[in-house]
Amino acid sequence: MTTLITNIKELLQVREAGIVKISGAEMAILPTIKNAYLLIENDLITDFGSMENMSGLKTDNVIDATGKMILPAWCDSHTHIVYAGNREQEFVDRINGMTYEEIANRGGGILNSAKKLNETSEEEIYQQSKERLEEVMRLGTGAVEIKSGYGLSLEGEVKILRVIKRLSKHYPITIKATFLGAHAIPLQYKENRKAYIDLIINEMLPKIAENRLAEYIDVFCETGYFTVAETEQIMEAGVRFGLKPKIHVNQFNSIGGIQAAIKYNALSVDHLEVMKPKDIMDLKNTETMPVALPSCSYFLSIPYTPARAMISAGLPIALATDYNPGSTPSGNMNFVVATACIKMKMTPEEAINAATINGAYAMGVSDTHGSITIGKKANLIITKPIESYYQLPYAFASNLIDAVMLEGKYLT
Ligand code: NIG
Ligand code: FE
């Protein structure tokens, strides 16, 4: 089955094969073709170019995209969308003056979600999670990483990872699973944190690895959660079981988590709201992708990742949603891109690079996702008629998506 899309006003993020991430000053460049065509065979992009050079293409379908732009579907490399229930009460408590930390310290926060998750059946968690996944697909996300971390027990963590696996079998969106047993210390282990870390390393990890339930390992490395030494111990065990680290660091404090993650060759370090100059320096010349989560900063009213300083230092940046019930109950990558432009002073070009090709790198799918490249998945956002792609972040609360195509098929 072949589909030809013609008269595309502008085809965004066109790249040669083999480019896996974009760093520093190069992030300001978004390669595009005006008045373009795009050819799709089954689930893959097989050709594209300027309309002037289009000739002799025989196809089953032709779609006219006059006035519309096409870009690769977003790659959301950091989410926690498999969870039970919501935390609206904590949202209101924060409006009334409590901090995220105060709520966590009284047993709310992650522990609140863990309680709900362990009381909810796997089927019900699947039903709730699939609604969220369908929503983010309609919002233009074509690849998503999903973390466990609301079980905090062997059964709970495995339950989440099984739901992730079931979602990935049923939907055309690419899903990568991350094991985040080290998201918080459960109440019953408060006086014996070593016992919980032993449970992660000696029971959860072997079971998860044996059943191939996750590809990545994550730890919430933060004051009041997991220390740098504990994070290293858990990463070391994860690596032994074949899981690559992707680590929550520097959300509230800079305590050395970045340096630890680099030591274990982490694929990404995520959050980065609080960065010391040394944190930026140490990320230079590494293979670790810094990931910013601006809708988390927005929702919690905490600092934004210092993107300008990082890009000036030559670093790449990826953007992701962090979709979760506590700090970011939204999986809207369009909003993330707009917020990165408005609050982090990223240009539209930098933000689109960060949300597509660099996002793909941060979840290990840049061979197949994140750009308009021959041989990559036909995962596309087709916009409504727009004047320029600046309108995507400019009209920050509008939905400018006309259609989403995943693996060569329109979402209905
Ligand atoms: O990435 N920071 C750690 N974990 C999540 C929030 C978890 C929660 O509040 O439920 C995050 O923001
Ligand atoms: Fe997170």
PDB file of N, CA and C in Angstrom, residues 133-177:
ATOM      1  N   LEU A 133      -3.281   7.167  26.760  1.00  0.00           N
ATOM      2  CA  LEU A 133      -2.446   6.897  25.585  1.00  0.00           C
ATOM      3  C   LEU A 133      -3.159   7.346  24.312  1.00  0.00           C
ATOM      4  N   GLU A 134      -4.452   7.039  24.218  1.00  0.00           N
ATOM      5  CA  GLU A 134      -5.204   7.449  23.020  1.00  0.00           C
ATOM      6  C   GLU A 134      -5.207   8.972  22.908  1.00  0.00           C
ATOM      7  N   GLU A 135      -5.298   9.646  24.049  1.00  0.00           N
ATOM      8  CA  GLU A 135      -5.308  11.116  24.015  1.00  0.00           C
ATOM      9  C   GLU A 135      -3.969  11.651  23.495  1.00  0.00           C
ATOM     10  N   VAL A 136      -2.866  11.112  23.978  1.00  0.00           N
ATOM     11  CA  VAL A 136      -1.572  11.660  23.525  1.00  0.00           C
ATOM     12  C   VAL A 136      -1.317  11.329  22.053  1.00  0.00           C
ATOM     13  N   MET A 137      -1.830  10.196  21.590  1.00  0.00           N
ATOM     14  CA  MET A 137      -1.694   9.889  20.158  1.00  0.00           C
ATOM     15  C   MET A 137      -2.452  10.921  19.323  1.00  0.00           C
ATOM     16  N   ARG A 138      -3.643  11.254  19.758  1.00  0.00           N
ATOM     17  CA  ARG A 138      -4.422  12.275  19.021  1.00  0.00           C
ATOM     18  C   ARG A 138      -3.722  13.633  19.058  1.00  0.00           C
ATOM     19  N   LEU A 139      -2.928  13.863  20.108  1.00  0.00           N
ATOM     20  CA  LEU A 139      -2.183  15.120  20.219  1.00  0.00           C
ATOM     21  C   LEU A 139      -0.851  15.069  19.453  1.00  0.00           C
ATOM     22  N   GLY A 140      -0.631  13.999  18.705  1.00  0.00           N
ATOM     23  CA  GLY A 140       0.515  13.968  17.805  1.00  0.00           C
ATOM     24  C   GLY A 140       1.743  13.243  18.319  1.00  0.00           C
ATOM     25  N   THR A 141       1.624  12.482  19.386  1.00  0.00           N
ATOM     26  CA  THR A 141       2.790  11.724  19.878  1.00  0.00           C
ATOM     27  C   THR A 141       2.838  10.362  19.176  1.00  0.00           C
ATOM     28  N   GLY A 142       4.011  10.039  18.623  1.00  0.00           N
ATOM     29  CA  GLY A 142       4.166   8.789  17.876  1.00  0.00           C
ATOM     30  C   GLY A 142       5.087   7.787  18.539  1.00  0.00           C
ATOM     31  N   ALA A 143       5.772   8.223  19.597  1.00  0.00           N
ATOM     32  CA  ALA A 143       6.630   7.315  20.372  1.00  0.00           C
ATOM     33  C   ALA A 143       6.629   7.833  21.798  1.00  0.00           C
ATOM     34  N   VAL A 144       6.505   6.920  22.749  1.00  0.00           N
ATOM     35  CA  VAL A 144       6.415   7.349  24.145  1.00  0.00           C
ATOM     36  C   VAL A 144       7.163   6.375  25.047  1.00  0.00           C
ATOM     37  N   GLU A 145       7.890   6.923  25.993  1.00  0.00           N
ATOM     38  CA  GLU A 145       8.506   6.103  27.040  1.00  0.00           C
ATOM     39  C   GLU A 145       7.567   6.151  28.238  1.00  0.00           C
ATOM     40  N   ILE A 146       7.350   4.987  28.862  1.00  0.00           N
ATOM     41  CA  ILE A 146       6.470   4.933  30.034  1.00  0.00           C
ATOM     42  C   ILE A 146       7.225   4.251  31.172  1.00  0.00           C
ATOM     43  N   LYS A 147       7.175   4.884  32.345  1.00  0.00           N
ATOM     44  CA  LYS A 147       7.881   4.350  33.515  1.00  0.00           C
ATOM     45  C   LYS A 147       6.911   3.632  34.452  1.00  0.00           C
ATOM     46  N   SER A 148       7.436   2.656  35.168  1.00  0.00           N
ATOM     47  CA  SER A 148       6.684   2.125  36.315  1.00  0.00           C
ATOM     48  C   SER A 148       6.948   3.103  37.470  1.00  0.00           C
ATOM     49  N   GLY A 149       6.842   2.687  38.703  1.00  0.00           N
ATOM     50  CA  GLY A 149       7.212   3.579  39.798  1.00  0.00           C
ATOM     51  C   GLY A 149       6.064   3.971  40.710  1.00  0.00           C
ATOM     52  N   TYR A 150       4.836   3.521  40.390  1.00  0.00           N
ATOM     53  CA  TYR A 150       3.723   3.760  41.316  1.00  0.00           C
ATOM     54  C   TYR A 150       3.271   2.447  41.967  1.00  0.00           C
ATOM     55  N   GLY A 151       4.102   1.402  41.837  1.00  0.00           N
ATOM     56  CA  GLY A 151       3.782   0.149  42.505  1.00  0.00           C
ATOM     57  C   GLY A 151       4.541   0.100  43.826  1.00  0.00           C
ATOM     58  N   LEU A 152       5.868   0.275  43.736  1.00  0.00           N
ATOM     59  CA  LEU A 152       6.758   0.247  44.900  1.00  0.00           C
ATOM     60  C   LEU A 152       6.623  -1.053  45.685  1.00  0.00           C
ATOM     61  N   SER A 153       6.168  -2.105  44.994  1.00  0.00           N
ATOM     62  CA  SER A 153       6.145  -3.469  45.526  1.00  0.00           C
ATOM     63  C   SER A 153       6.409  -4.350  44.316  1.00  0.00           C
ATOM     64  N   LEU A 154       6.842  -5.576  44.553  1.00  0.00           N
ATOM     65  CA  LEU A 154       7.118  -6.462  43.418  1.00  0.00           C
ATOM     66  C   LEU A 154       5.871  -6.581  42.540  1.00  0.00           C
ATOM     67  N   GLU A 155       4.724  -6.875  43.170  1.00  0.00           N
ATOM     68  CA  GLU A 155       3.495  -7.088  42.384  1.00  0.00           C
ATOM     69  C   GLU A 155       3.089  -5.813  41.663  1.00  0.00           C
ATOM     70  N   GLY A 156       3.154  -4.700  42.378  1.00  0.00           N
ATOM     71  CA  GLY A 156       2.706  -3.426  41.800  1.00  0.00           C
ATOM     72  C   GLY A 156       3.559  -3.003  40.614  1.00  0.00           C
ATOM     73  N   GLU A 157       4.865  -3.136  40.758  1.00  0.00           N
ATOM     74  CA  GLU A 157       5.761  -2.721  39.666  1.00  0.00           C
ATOM     75  C   GLU A 157       5.566  -3.617  38.437  1.00  0.00           C
ATOM     76  N   VAL A 158       5.441  -4.923  38.696  1.00  0.00           N
ATOM     77  CA  VAL A 158       5.257  -5.858  37.581  1.00  0.00           C
ATOM     78  C   VAL A 158       3.900  -5.607  36.914  1.00  0.00           C
ATOM     79  N   LYS A 159       2.902  -5.289  37.723  1.00  0.00           N
ATOM     80  CA  LYS A 159       1.562  -4.987  37.188  1.00  0.00           C
ATOM     81  C   LYS A 159       1.644  -3.818  36.205  1.00  0.00           C
ATOM     82  N   ILE A 160       2.334  -2.760  36.583  1.00  0.00           N
ATOM     83  CA  ILE A 160       2.455  -1.593  35.693  1.00  0.00           C
ATOM     84  C   ILE A 160       3.179  -1.978  34.401  1.00  0.00           C
ATOM     85  N   LEU A 161       4.274  -2.713  34.547  1.00  0.00           N
ATOM     86  CA  LEU A 161       5.074  -3.049  33.357  1.00  0.00           C
ATOM     87  C   LEU A 161       4.301  -3.987  32.428  1.00  0.00           C
ATOM     88  N   ARG A 162       3.451  -4.847  33.011  1.00  0.00           N
ATOM     89  CA  ARG A 162       2.611  -5.706  32.152  1.00  0.00           C
ATOM     90  C   ARG A 162       1.586  -4.864  31.394  1.00  0.00           C
ATOM     91  N   VAL A 163       1.038  -3.870  32.076  1.00  0.00           N
ATOM     92  CA  VAL A 163       0.079  -2.975  31.396  1.00  0.00           C
ATOM     93  C   VAL A 163       0.785  -2.243  30.253  1.00  0.00           C
ATOM     94  N   ILE A 164       2.012  -1.797  30.491  1.00  0.00           N
ATOM     95  CA  ILE A 164       2.765  -1.099  29.427  1.00  0.00           C
ATOM     96  C   ILE A 164       2.943  -2.042  28.231  1.00  0.00           C
ATOM     97  N   LYS A 165       3.301  -3.281  28.517  1.00  0.00           N
ATOM     98  CA  LYS A 165       3.502  -4.249  27.430  1.00  0.00           C
ATOM     99  C   LYS A 165       2.206  -4.463  26.646  1.00  0.00           C
ATOM    100  N   ARG A 166       1.099  -4.575  27.367  1.00  0.00           N
ATOM    101  CA  ARG A 166      -0.192  -4.788  26.706  1.00  0.00           C
ATOM    102  C   ARG A 166      -0.555  -3.572  25.840  1.00  0.00           C
ATOM    103  N   LEU A 167      -0.294  -2.375  26.342  1.00  0.00           N
ATOM    104  CA  LEU A 167      -0.563  -1.164  25.546  1.00  0.00           C
ATOM    105  C   LEU A 167       0.269  -1.193  24.267  1.00  0.00           C
ATOM    106  N   SER A 168       1.534  -1.594  24.397  1.00  0.00           N
ATOM    107  CA  SER A 168       2.408  -1.537  23.213  1.00  0.00           C
ATOM    108  C   SER A 168       1.990  -2.571  22.173  1.00  0.00           C
ATOM    109  N   LYS A 169       1.352  -3.657  22.610  1.00  0.00           N
ATOM    110  CA  LYS A 169       0.859  -4.652  21.642  1.00  0.00           C
ATOM    111  C   LYS A 169      -0.383  -4.169  20.916  1.00  0.00           C
ATOM    112  N   HIS A 170      -1.186  -3.330  21.582  1.00  0.00           N
ATOM    113  CA  HIS A 170      -2.490  -2.974  21.025  1.00  0.00           C
ATOM    114  C   HIS A 170      -2.526  -1.686  20.237  1.00  0.00           C
ATOM    115  N   TYR A 171      -1.488  -0.878  20.332  1.00  0.00           N
ATOM    116  CA  TYR A 171      -1.542   0.443  19.682  1.00  0.00           C
ATOM    117  C   TYR A 171      -0.380   0.642  18.721  1.00  0.00           C
ATOM    118  N   PRO A 172      -0.595   1.446  17.660  1.00  0.00           N
ATOM    119  CA  PRO A 172       0.472   1.662  16.674  1.00  0.00           C
ATOM    120  C   PRO A 172       1.546   2.643  17.138  1.00  0.00           C
ATOM    121  N   ILE A 173       1.456   3.110  18.373  1.00  0.00           N
ATOM    122  CA  ILE A 173       2.485   4.017  18.901  1.00  0.00           C
ATOM    123  C   ILE A 173       3.643   3.171  19.450  1.00  0.00           C
ATOM    124  N   THR A 174       4.873   3.614  19.220  1.00  0.00           N
ATOM    125  CA  THR A 174       6.046   2.903  19.747  1.00  0.00           C
ATOM    126  C   THR A 174       6.179   3.205  21.234  1.00  0.00           C
ATOM    127  N   ILE A 175       6.333   2.170  22.040  1.00  0.00           N
ATOM    128  CA  ILE A 175       6.414   2.357  23.491  1.00  0.00           C
ATOM    129  C   ILE A 175       7.696   1.720  24.022  1.00  0.00           C
ATOM    130  N   LYS A 176       8.413   2.444  24.864  1.00  0.00           N
ATOM    131  CA  LYS A 176       9.584   1.902  25.558  1.00  0.00           C
ATOM    132  C   LYS A 176       9.283   1.905  27.062  1.00  0.00           C
ATOM    133  N   ALA A 177       9.626   0.822  27.732  1.00  0.00           N
ATOM    134  CA  ALA A 177       9.301   0.694  29.155  1.00  0.00           C
ATOM    135  C   ALA A 177      10.530   0.902  30.030  1.00  0.00           C
TER     136      ALA A 177
END
